[in-house]
mmCIF file of C-alpha atoms in Angstrom:
data_model
loop_
_atom_site.group_PDB
_atom_site.id
_atom_site.type_symbol
_atom_site.label_atom_id
_atom_site.label_comp_id
_atom_site.label_asym_id
_atom_site.label_seq_id
_atom_site.Cartn_x
_atom_site.Cartn_y
_atom_site.Cartn_z
ATOM 1 C CA MET A 1 0.000 0.000 0.000
ATOM 2 C CA LEU A 2 2.861 2.362 0.729
ATOM 3 C CA THR A 3 4.135 1.959 -2.815
ATOM 4 C CA ILE A 4 0.944 3.377 -4.333
ATOM 5 C CA PRO A 5 1.702 6.944 -5.402
ATOM 6 C CA ILE A 6 -0.334 9.747 -3.855
ATOM 7 C CA LYS A 7 -2.738 11.387 -6.262
ATOM 8 C CA ARG A 8 -1.523 14.851 -7.145
ATOM 9 C CA THR A 9 -4.188 17.493 -7.296
ATOM 10 C CA HIS A 10 -3.981 21.072 -8.352
ATOM 11 C CA ILE A 11 -4.994 23.336 -5.489
ATOM 12 C CA GLU A 12 -5.952 26.721 -6.793
ATOM 13 C CA VAL A 13 -5.167 29.640 -4.518
ATOM 14 C CA THR A 14 -8.178 31.806 -3.783
ATOM 15 C CA TYR A 15 -7.287 35.412 -4.467
ATOM 16 C CA HIS A 16 -8.561 38.096 -2.113
ATOM 17 C CA LEU A 17 -8.031 41.793 -1.525
ATOM 18 C CA THR A 18 -6.554 43.377 1.589
ATOM 19 C CA ARG A 19 -8.707 45.657 3.722
ATOM 20 C CA ALA A 20 -6.902 48.670 2.292
ATOM 21 C CA GLU A 21 -7.545 47.502 -1.277
ATOM 22 C CA VAL A 22 -11.250 46.921 -0.537
ATOM 23 C CA ASP A 23 -11.490 50.372 1.039
ATOM 24 C CA THR A 24 -9.792 51.905 -2.004
ATOM 25 C CA LEU A 25 -12.293 50.239 -4.349
ATOM 26 C CA ILE A 26 -15.239 51.384 -2.228
ATOM 27 C CA ALA A 27 -13.921 54.953 -2.151
ATOM 28 C CA ALA A 28 -13.244 55.058 -5.915
ATOM 29 C CA PRO A 29 -16.707 56.232 -7.095
ATOM 30 C CA ASP A 30 -17.180 59.979 -6.675
ATOM 31 C CA PRO A 31 -19.907 60.487 -4.022
ATOM 32 C CA LYS A 32 -20.676 63.924 -5.455
ATOM 33 C CA THR A 33 -22.035 62.470 -8.689
ATOM 34 C CA PRO A 34 -25.447 60.859 -9.234
ATOM 35 C CA ARG A 35 -23.780 57.663 -10.480
ATOM 36 C CA GLY A 36 -21.043 57.615 -7.831
ATOM 37 C CA ARG A 37 -23.316 57.396 -4.781
ATOM 38 C CA PRO A 38 -25.247 54.270 -5.837
ATOM 39 C CA ASP A 39 -22.041 52.659 -7.142
ATOM 40 C CA ARG A 40 -20.363 53.237 -3.788
ATOM 41 C CA ALA A 41 -23.388 51.835 -1.938
ATOM 42 C CA PHE A 42 -23.332 48.728 -4.134
ATOM 43 C CA LEU A 43 -19.599 48.153 -3.592
ATOM 44 C CA LEU A 44 -20.065 48.685 0.135
ATOM 45 C CA PHE A 45 -22.931 46.179 0.097
ATOM 46 C CA LEU A 46 -20.789 43.522 -1.597
ATOM 47 C CA ALA A 47 -17.865 44.137 0.751
ATOM 48 C CA ARG A 48 -19.808 44.211 4.027
ATOM 49 C CA THR A 49 -22.320 41.404 3.416
ATOM 50 C CA GLY A 50 -20.311 38.939 1.329
ATOM 51 C CA ALA A 51 -23.392 38.520 -0.857
ATOM 52 C CA ARG A 52 -23.187 36.735 -4.169
ATOM 53 C CA VAL A 53 -23.887 38.993 -7.141
ATOM 54 C CA SER A 54 -27.314 37.446 -7.706
ATOM 55 C CA GLU A 55 -28.181 37.943 -4.033
ATOM 56 C CA ALA A 56 -27.043 41.578 -4.029
ATOM 57 C CA THR A 57 -28.860 42.508 -7.227
ATOM 58 C CA GLY A 58 -31.990 40.740 -5.978
ATOM 59 C CA VAL A 59 -32.352 42.787 -2.782
ATOM 60 C CA ASN A 60 -35.499 44.880 -2.503
ATOM 61 C CA ALA A 61 -36.222 47.720 -0.075
ATOM 62 C CA ASN A 62 -38.579 45.493 1.926
ATOM 63 C CA ASP A 63 -35.698 43.043 2.510
ATOM 64 C CA LEU A 64 -33.945 45.646 4.666
ATOM 65 C CA GLN A 65 -34.398 46.179 8.394
ATOM 66 C CA LEU A 66 -32.521 49.469 8.796
ATOM 67 C CA GLU A 67 -34.417 50.886 11.789
ATOM 68 C CA ARG A 68 -33.364 48.084 14.132
ATOM 69 C CA PRO A 69 -30.568 48.550 16.675
ATOM 70 C CA HIS A 70 -28.664 45.950 14.629
ATOM 71 C CA PRO A 71 -29.631 46.481 10.955
ATOM 72 C CA GLN A 72 -30.156 43.382 8.798
ATOM 73 C CA VAL A 73 -30.825 42.346 5.233
ATOM 74 C CA LEU A 74 -32.557 39.263 3.879
ATOM 75 C CA LEU A 75 -30.494 37.665 1.113
ATOM 76 C CA ARG A 76 -32.272 35.262 -1.202
ATOM 77 C CA GLY A 77 -29.983 32.547 -2.496
ATOM 78 C CA LYS A 78 -30.577 29.853 -5.071
ATOM 79 C CA GLY A 79 -33.009 27.085 -4.236
ATOM 80 C CA ARG A 80 -34.735 29.017 -1.442
ATOM 81 C CA ARG A 81 -31.531 29.275 0.553
ATOM 82 C CA ASP A 82 -32.454 32.508 2.268
ATOM 83 C CA ARG A 83 -30.476 33.976 5.126
ATOM 84 C CA VAL A 84 -30.491 37.122 7.230
ATOM 85 C CA VAL A 85 -27.201 38.986 7.460
ATOM 86 C CA SER A 86 -26.255 41.793 9.833
ATOM 87 C CA ILE A 87 -25.105 44.968 8.184
ATOM 88 C CA PRO A 88 -22.753 47.516 9.735
ATOM 89 C CA LYS A 89 -23.733 51.103 10.400
ATOM 90 C CA ASP A 90 -21.781 52.559 7.444
ATOM 91 C CA LEU A 91 -23.693 50.347 5.027
ATOM 92 C CA ALA A 92 -26.994 51.088 6.774
ATOM 93 C CA ARG A 93 -26.358 54.835 6.349
ATOM 94 C CA ALA A 94 -25.436 54.412 2.673
ATOM 95 C CA LEU A 95 -28.576 52.343 2.005
ATOM 96 C CA THR A 96 -30.807 54.796 3.889
ATOM 97 C CA THR A 97 -29.397 57.649 1.807
ATOM 98 C CA LEU A 98 -29.804 55.678 -1.416
ATOM 99 C CA LEU A 99 -33.441 54.827 -0.641
ATOM 100 C CA SER A 100 -34.147 58.448 0.275
ATOM 101 C CA GLU A 101 -32.585 59.770 -2.949
ATOM 102 C CA ARG A 102 -34.600 57.313 -5.019
ATOM 103 C CA GLY A 103 -37.826 58.033 -3.088
ATOM 104 C CA ILE A 104 -38.315 54.440 -1.956
ATOM 105 C CA ALA A 105 -39.996 53.570 1.342
ATOM 106 C CA HIS A 106 -38.544 50.733 3.438
ATOM 107 C CA HIS A 107 -41.611 48.525 2.983
ATOM 108 C CA GLU A 108 -41.739 48.700 -0.827
ATOM 109 C CA PRO A 109 -40.838 45.622 -2.895
ATOM 110 C CA ARG A 110 -38.707 47.694 -5.272
ATOM 111 C CA PRO A 111 -35.074 46.922 -6.160
ATOM 112 C CA ILE A 112 -32.430 48.877 -4.303
ATOM 113 C CA PHE A 113 -29.739 48.640 -6.942
ATOM 114 C CA VAL A 114 -30.749 49.709 -10.435
ATOM 115 C CA GLY A 115 -28.962 50.277 -13.713
ATOM 116 C CA ALA A 116 -28.988 53.239 -16.087
ATOM 117 C CA ARG A 117 -32.579 52.534 -17.195
ATOM 118 C CA ASN A 118 -33.889 52.391 -13.614
ATOM 119 C CA GLU A 119 -34.425 48.635 -13.867
ATOM 120 C CA ARG A 120 -32.986 46.027 -11.504
ATOM 121 C CA LEU A 121 -29.204 45.854 -11.772
ATOM 122 C CA THR A 122 -28.039 42.861 -13.796
ATOM 123 C CA ARG A 123 -24.984 40.672 -13.257
ATOM 124 C CA PHE A 124 -23.374 42.476 -16.199
ATOM 125 C CA GLY A 125 -24.176 45.858 -14.656
ATOM 126 C CA ALA A 126 -22.715 44.761 -11.315
ATOM 127 C CA THR A 127 -19.513 43.627 -13.023
ATOM 128 C CA HIS A 128 -19.348 46.942 -14.881
ATOM 129 C CA ILE A 129 -19.605 48.900 -11.594
ATOM 130 C CA VAL A 130 -16.789 46.858 -10.042
ATOM 131 C CA ARG A 131 -14.542 47.200 -13.097
ATOM 132 C CA ARG A 132 -15.184 50.941 -13.312
ATOM 133 C CA ALA A 133 -14.265 51.322 -9.619
ATOM 134 C CA ALA A 134 -11.149 49.197 -10.156
ATOM 135 C CA ALA A 135 -10.081 51.389 -13.085
ATOM 136 C CA GLU A 136 -10.439 54.495 -10.895
ATOM 137 C CA ALA A 137 -8.739 52.869 -7.881
ATOM 138 C CA VAL A 138 -5.631 51.998 -9.914
ATOM 139 C CA ALA A 139 -4.603 55.681 -9.725
ATOM 140 C CA ILE A 140 -4.314 55.312 -5.939
ATOM 141 C CA ARG A 141 -3.158 51.669 -5.763
ATOM 142 C CA PRO A 142 -1.371 50.757 -9.016
ATOM 143 C CA ALA A 143 -0.972 47.120 -7.882
ATOM 144 C CA LEU A 144 -4.729 46.639 -8.414
ATOM 145 C CA ALA A 145 -4.142 46.800 -12.182
ATOM 146 C CA ASP A 146 -2.564 43.342 -12.083
ATOM 147 C CA GLU A 147 -5.262 41.708 -9.939
ATOM 148 C CA PRO A 148 -8.370 39.815 -11.105
ATOM 149 C CA ILE A 149 -11.116 42.040 -9.727
ATOM 150 C CA SER A 150 -14.740 40.954 -10.035
ATOM 151 C CA PRO A 151 -17.823 41.250 -7.810
ATOM 152 C CA HIS A 152 -17.034 37.829 -6.310
ATOM 153 C CA ILE A 153 -13.639 39.028 -5.032
ATOM 154 C CA PHE A 154 -15.462 40.958 -2.290
ATOM 155 C CA ARG A 155 -16.890 37.659 -1.028
ATOM 156 C CA HIS A 156 -13.433 36.069 -0.860
ATOM 157 C CA SER A 157 -12.028 39.182 0.807
ATOM 158 C CA LEU A 158 -14.698 39.161 3.515
ATOM 159 C CA THR A 159 -14.018 35.470 4.141
ATOM 160 C CA MET A 160 -10.323 36.182 4.662
ATOM 161 C CA LYS A 161 -11.102 39.210 6.830
ATOM 162 C CA LEU A 162 -13.208 36.958 9.086
ATOM 163 C CA LEU A 163 -10.655 34.122 9.097
ATOM 164 C CA GLN A 164 -7.689 36.278 10.127
ATOM 165 C CA PRO A 165 -8.900 37.080 13.666
ATOM 166 C CA GLY A 166 -9.888 33.430 14.110
ATOM 167 C CA VAL A 167 -13.647 33.440 13.520
ATOM 168 C CA ASP A 168 -15.006 29.882 13.540
ATOM 169 C CA LEU A 169 -15.406 28.328 10.080
ATOM 170 C CA LEU A 170 -19.002 27.298 10.828
ATOM 171 C CA ALA A 171 -19.862 30.888 11.736
ATOM 172 C CA ILE A 172 -18.353 32.085 8.455
ATOM 173 C CA GLN A 173 -20.315 29.470 6.516
ATOM 174 C CA ALA A 174 -23.526 30.556 8.262
ATOM 175 C CA TRP A 175 -22.769 34.173 7.337
ATOM 176 C CA LEU A 176 -21.959 33.469 3.698
ATOM 177 C CA GLY A 177 -24.473 30.679 3.177
ATOM 178 C CA PRO A 178 -23.854 27.210 1.801
ATOM 179 C CA PRO A 179 -21.511 26.948 -1.161
ATOM 180 C CA GLU A 180 -22.966 26.734 -4.621
ATOM 181 C CA MET A 181 -22.495 23.450 -6.459
ATOM 182 C CA GLY A 182 -18.831 22.952 -7.211
ATOM 183 C CA TYR A 183 -18.006 26.324 -5.733
ATOM 184 C CA SER A 184 -16.742 27.338 -2.339
ATOM 185 C CA ALA A 185 -16.850 30.628 -0.438
#
């Protein structure tokens, strides 16, 4: 049995951003412009919740609980894998401002994140926002030009941020939800 060779497998390294790189991406959109404020709120949402793109773009105003002492959002995953995630105060403020600017009440079943035509943001639109922020952030952090930046990178970055101080793996899995088929984190 000892003479049987061990199967060699390719272990792909999961790329993630540092906290400083995430903060640079979030700060990239100009908050003084009508497009910059919602872009920043969307990037902040991805970074703070660890939501998958489909979960983030699927959030409606009535999925938010912003008035609570500990704000929350209901994320709807595939196959009715719903979960409630806490959101930090900076994200709660950004979402409250976004809803106010768009004239949406908290109980309305209207999408929070919309594209140029005021329709629900698509996966393509989400990727475009992230790439546009990355292109702007390169001026501040040139190393970002060489990195594969997509909406999903925020999910990996949050995972690593939680792992570094020693958060239990089961707690992280509960936060991020079960992995999609053939996909982790």
